Every structure is written in C-alpha cells, then in structure tokens.
Amino acid sequence: MKKILLVVSVVIAAVLIGAPMVNSTFALSDEQRQVISGECGTIRQVLQNLQKTDAKTRVKLGFEYETILSKYMIPFSSRLAKNSISNSEFVDIQSEFKDVKQAFSEDFIVYQKNLENLVAYNCSENPDEFYDKLQTLRSDRERVRQDTIKLSNLIKKHQAAVLKMLETL
C-alpha cells in the first residue's frame, strides 16, 4: 500500500511540475486507468495537500510582491521624480512589475479554481477525463511559475538599475 501511495504521489508531482504538453491528448493505458481509479482517494488527498500548500504560497508571494511594489518601487520612483532625477527606466520596470503581478494573481486564481475542480472530480469514474483535467492544471501551474520567474527577473533588473544609478552619483 505504501509503495502504491508513493508511486501515485510521484506520478502526480511529475505531472504537475513537469513541462506542459502542447495541446496533445495522451491516451491512458488500461493499467494507468486502473491505478487512477483504484487510488482515486489517495490522489485526491495528495491534490488537497497541494491545494493547501499552494494557497499559502500564493498569499506569501502576493504579499511580498505587493510590498516590493508599494513600499519600494513606487516610493523610489516618486523620490527620484521629486529630486528631478531621470527615472524612465525605473518607471518602465515598475509598470511591467505591476502588470506581471496582476497576471500572477489572475493566473493563480484560474489555477486554484481548476485545482479545486480537480480535487472534487471523481477520478474513479472517468480516469481519462481526470487525466485531461490534470494536464490542463499542469499548464495552469506552469503559467504561474513563469509569472514568478518574470517577477523575480524584474526585481533583479530593478536592483541592477539602482546600482547603476548609484555609480553615476
């Protein structure tokens, strides 16, 4: 039983974390259908745990991104403007950060709703449809991951611009 639980957990994690498939339909083998149907309760439990962890992560990241924007980037740009220092690069970074932060929030909401629907779905009745929904969820999760990468890169870009500006002062 522990071995099956481990295998199911690894399969779900690999599916959710792995690279998304591009509009392809994957036909499950009879053995895969049986595993999904037979271990449906365990699969749903793993997904519920993932749902709780991801919700906490979203709150934490959302708070951090909002803090960076509202307590650092915006005041920094305002201070530069007050002191008549050219800040177009900072305004551009700030604007892009705000847009990507908004996309992150929207993408995460879509991901969470699809995860909630998947957790509620009875995978033992139709494992093929469950797997298709899992593939969609995987793509949703990848989109959220890409948003976090973009935000991280924009933070680094902002830091580099600050250091570059400091050299000129």
mmCIF file of C-alpha atoms in Angstrom:
data_model
loop_
_atom_site.group_PDB
_atom_site.id
_atom_site.type_symbol
_atom_site.label_atom_id
_atom_site.label_comp_id
_atom_site.label_asym_id
_atom_site.label_seq_id
_atom_site.Cartn_x
_atom_site.Cartn_y
_atom_site.Cartn_z
ATOM 1 C CA MET A 1 0.000 0.000 0.000
ATOM 2 C CA LYS A 2 2.801 2.433 0.882
ATOM 3 C CA LYS A 3 4.521 1.602 -2.391
ATOM 4 C CA ILE A 4 1.372 2.394 -4.398
ATOM 5 C CA LEU A 5 0.887 5.643 -2.457
ATOM 6 C CA LEU A 6 4.458 6.641 -3.205
ATOM 7 C CA VAL A 7 4.112 5.785 -6.892
ATOM 8 C CA VAL A 8 0.834 7.722 -7.189
ATOM 9 C CA SER A 9 2.332 10.725 -5.378
ATOM 10 C CA VAL A 10 5.385 10.733 -7.631
ATOM 11 C CA VAL A 11 3.221 10.462 -10.759
ATOM 12 C CA ILE A 12 1.023 13.369 -9.680
ATOM 13 C CA ALA A 13 4.009 15.500 -8.730
ATOM 14 C CA ALA A 14 5.731 14.731 -12.032
ATOM 15 C CA VAL A 15 2.598 15.581 -13.965
ATOM 16 C CA LEU A 16 2.007 18.842 -12.115
ATOM 17 C CA ILE A 17 5.606 20.010 -12.012
ATOM 18 C CA GLY A 18 6.850 18.684 -15.341
ATOM 19 C CA ALA A 19 6.877 20.621 -18.591
ATOM 20 C CA PRO A 20 3.409 21.158 -20.015
ATOM 21 C CA MET A 21 2.354 19.283 -23.118
ATOM 22 C CA VAL A 22 1.338 21.458 -26.014
ATOM 23 C CA ASN A 23 -2.260 20.662 -26.997
ATOM 24 C CA SER A 24 -1.748 16.942 -27.064
ATOM 25 C CA THR A 25 -4.086 14.256 -25.917
ATOM 26 C CA PHE A 26 -2.475 11.391 -24.085
ATOM 27 C CA ALA A 27 -4.246 8.048 -24.210
ATOM 28 C CA LEU A 28 -4.035 6.214 -20.933
ATOM 29 C CA SER A 29 -3.266 2.534 -20.896
ATOM 30 C CA ASP A 30 -5.644 0.151 -19.143
ATOM 31 C CA GLU A 31 -3.103 -0.229 -16.340
ATOM 32 C CA GLN A 32 -2.900 3.540 -15.861
ATOM 33 C CA ARG A 33 -6.699 3.793 -15.788
ATOM 34 C CA GLN A 34 -6.835 1.078 -13.136
ATOM 35 C CA VAL A 35 -4.225 2.828 -10.995
ATOM 36 C CA ILE A 36 -6.053 6.169 -11.225
ATOM 37 C CA SER A 37 -9.416 4.534 -10.495
ATOM 38 C CA GLY A 38 -8.102 2.344 -7.714
ATOM 39 C CA GLU A 39 -6.111 5.063 -5.998
ATOM 40 C CA CYS A 40 -8.558 7.910 -6.580
ATOM 41 C CA GLY A 41 -8.929 8.686 -2.879
ATOM 42 C CA THR A 42 -5.175 8.873 -2.395
ATOM 43 C CA ILE A 43 -4.745 11.015 -5.499
ATOM 44 C CA ARG A 44 -7.414 13.423 -4.288
ATOM 45 C CA GLN A 45 -5.743 13.607 -0.864
ATOM 46 C CA VAL A 46 -2.398 14.472 -2.465
ATOM 47 C CA LEU A 47 -4.114 17.144 -4.551
ATOM 48 C CA GLN A 48 -5.827 18.562 -1.441
ATOM 49 C CA ASN A 49 -2.440 18.833 0.284
ATOM 50 C CA LEU A 50 -1.043 20.544 -2.803
ATOM 51 C CA GLN A 51 -4.025 22.906 -2.783
ATOM 52 C CA LYS A 52 -3.367 23.953 0.827
ATOM 53 C CA THR A 53 0.352 24.428 0.263
ATOM 54 C CA ASP A 54 -0.153 26.410 -2.927
ATOM 55 C CA ALA A 55 -2.750 28.667 -1.310
ATOM 56 C CA LYS A 56 -0.283 29.555 1.449
ATOM 57 C CA THR A 57 2.438 30.161 -1.134
ATOM 58 C CA ARG A 58 0.189 32.443 -3.163
ATOM 59 C CA VAL A 59 -0.644 34.548 -0.108
ATOM 60 C CA LYS A 60 3.022 34.789 0.860
ATOM 61 C CA LEU A 61 4.232 35.668 -2.638
ATOM 62 C CA GLY A 62 1.348 38.052 -3.268
ATOM 63 C CA PHE A 63 2.136 39.900 -0.047
ATOM 64 C CA GLU A 64 5.850 40.077 -0.885
ATOM 65 C CA TYR A 65 5.194 41.328 -4.420
ATOM 66 C CA GLU A 66 2.764 43.956 -3.160
ATOM 67 C CA THR A 67 5.257 45.089 -0.518
ATOM 68 C CA ILE A 68 8.050 45.399 -3.083
ATOM 69 C CA LEU A 69 5.821 47.443 -5.365
ATOM 70 C CA SER A 70 4.125 49.700 -2.828
ATOM 71 C CA LYS A 71 6.893 50.160 -0.280
ATOM 72 C CA TYR A 72 9.942 50.156 -2.512
ATOM 73 C CA MET A 73 9.434 50.658 -6.240
ATOM 74 C CA ILE A 74 6.705 53.318 -6.192
ATOM 75 C CA PRO A 75 8.246 55.416 -3.396
ATOM 76 C CA PHE A 76 11.672 55.125 -5.037
ATOM 77 C CA SER A 77 10.359 56.414 -8.375
ATOM 78 C CA SER A 78 8.487 59.211 -6.618
ATOM 79 C CA ARG A 79 11.625 60.252 -4.757
ATOM 80 C CA LEU A 80 13.618 60.316 -7.977
ATOM 81 C CA ALA A 81 10.958 62.483 -9.624
ATOM 82 C CA LYS A 82 10.918 64.863 -6.635
ATOM 83 C CA ASN A 83 14.675 65.267 -6.947
ATOM 84 C CA SER A 84 14.478 65.793 -10.729
ATOM 85 C CA ILE A 85 16.475 62.653 -11.448
ATOM 86 C CA SER A 86 15.688 60.867 -14.700
ATOM 87 C CA ASN A 87 13.742 57.761 -13.792
ATOM 88 C CA SER A 88 12.186 56.453 -17.010
ATOM 89 C CA GLU A 89 13.913 53.075 -16.639
ATOM 90 C CA PHE A 90 12.528 52.718 -13.109
ATOM 91 C CA VAL A 91 9.030 53.723 -14.208
ATOM 92 C CA ASP A 92 9.168 51.142 -17.012
ATOM 93 C CA ILE A 93 10.304 48.390 -14.638
ATOM 94 C CA GLN A 94 7.684 49.410 -12.077
ATOM 95 C CA SER A 95 4.935 49.395 -14.698
ATOM 96 C CA GLU A 96 5.947 45.993 -16.029
ATOM 97 C CA PHE A 97 6.214 44.626 -12.484
ATOM 98 C CA LYS A 98 2.696 45.842 -11.725
ATOM 99 C CA ASP A 99 1.340 44.216 -14.909
ATOM 100 C CA VAL A 100 3.074 40.884 -14.283
ATOM 101 C CA LYS A 101 1.973 40.945 -10.631
ATOM 102 C CA GLN A 102 -1.610 41.353 -11.826
ATOM 103 C CA ALA A 103 -1.155 38.490 -14.314
ATOM 104 C CA PHE A 104 0.295 36.358 -11.495
ATOM 105 C CA SER A 105 -2.800 36.988 -9.365
ATOM 106 C CA GLU A 106 -5.193 36.223 -12.216
ATOM 107 C CA ASP A 107 -3.295 33.135 -13.347
ATOM 108 C CA PHE A 108 -3.151 31.827 -9.796
ATOM 109 C CA ILE A 109 -6.904 32.266 -9.361
ATOM 110 C CA VAL A 110 -7.511 30.246 -12.543
ATOM 111 C CA TYR A 111 -5.064 27.597 -11.336
ATOM 112 C CA GLN A 112 -6.676 27.401 -7.885
ATOM 113 C CA LYS A 113 -10.194 27.098 -9.355
ATOM 114 C CA ASN A 114 -9.087 24.316 -11.700
ATOM 115 C CA LEU A 115 -7.285 22.574 -8.840
ATOM 116 C CA GLU A 116 -10.421 22.863 -6.698
ATOM 117 C CA ASN A 117 -12.495 21.335 -9.518
ATOM 118 C CA LEU A 118 -9.972 18.546 -9.975
ATOM 119 C CA VAL A 119 -9.957 17.739 -6.255
ATOM 120 C CA ALA A 120 -13.765 17.487 -6.341
ATOM 121 C CA TYR A 121 -13.753 15.347 -9.505
ATOM 122 C CA ASN A 122 -14.373 11.636 -9.033
ATOM 123 C CA CYS A 123 -11.373 10.178 -10.802
ATOM 124 C CA SER A 124 -12.518 6.590 -10.300
ATOM 125 C CA GLU A 125 -15.472 7.054 -12.657
ATOM 126 C CA ASN A 126 -13.624 8.575 -15.605
ATOM 127 C CA PRO A 127 -9.840 8.417 -15.306
ATOM 128 C CA ASP A 128 -9.318 9.651 -18.881
ATOM 129 C CA GLU A 129 -11.213 12.886 -18.294
ATOM 130 C CA PHE A 130 -9.498 13.253 -14.919
ATOM 131 C CA TYR A 131 -6.106 12.963 -16.591
ATOM 132 C CA ASP A 132 -7.083 15.531 -19.240
ATOM 133 C CA LYS A 133 -8.097 17.934 -16.465
ATOM 134 C CA LEU A 134 -4.805 17.184 -14.741
ATOM 135 C CA GLN A 135 -2.940 18.110 -17.936
ATOM 136 C CA THR A 136 -4.812 21.444 -18.067
ATOM 137 C CA LEU A 137 -3.928 22.043 -14.433
ATOM 138 C CA ARG A 138 -0.313 21.336 -15.222
ATOM 139 C CA SER A 139 -0.340 24.055 -17.885
ATOM 140 C CA ASP A 140 -2.006 26.460 -15.450
ATOM 141 C CA ARG A 141 0.664 25.774 -12.854
ATOM 142 C CA GLU A 142 3.414 26.341 -15.421
ATOM 143 C CA ARG A 143 1.900 29.719 -16.329
ATOM 144 C CA VAL A 144 2.002 30.742 -12.654
ATOM 145 C CA ARG A 145 5.613 29.558 -12.421
ATOM 146 C CA GLN A 146 6.530 31.670 -15.450
ATOM 147 C CA ASP A 147 4.908 34.698 -13.803
ATOM 148 C CA THR A 148 7.030 34.227 -10.682
ATOM 149 C CA ILE A 149 10.159 33.932 -12.817
ATOM 150 C CA LYS A 150 9.301 37.173 -14.619
ATOM 151 C CA LEU A 151 8.686 38.956 -11.325
ATOM 152 C CA SER A 152 11.974 37.705 -9.909
ATOM 153 C CA ASN A 153 13.803 38.887 -13.018
ATOM 154 C CA LEU A 154 12.165 42.311 -12.790
ATOM 155 C CA ILE A 155 13.265 42.629 -9.156
ATOM 156 C CA LYS A 156 16.830 41.802 -10.203
ATOM 157 C CA LYS A 157 16.581 44.268 -13.097
ATOM 158 C CA HIS A 158 15.414 46.990 -10.705
ATOM 159 C CA GLN A 159 18.262 46.249 -8.314
ATOM 160 C CA ALA A 160 20.780 46.405 -11.168
ATOM 161 C CA ALA A 161 19.337 49.752 -12.303
ATOM 162 C CA VAL A 162 19.666 51.120 -8.775
ATOM 163 C CA LEU A 163 23.293 50.029 -8.573
ATOM 164 C CA LYS A 164 23.992 51.521 -11.989
ATOM 165 C CA MET A 165 22.393 54.815 -10.928
ATOM 166 C CA LEU A 166 24.439 54.851 -7.709
ATOM 167 C CA GLU A 167 27.632 54.663 -9.761
ATOM 168 C CA THR A 168 26.687 57.888 -11.550
ATOM 169 C CA LEU A 169 26.003 59.864 -8.359
#
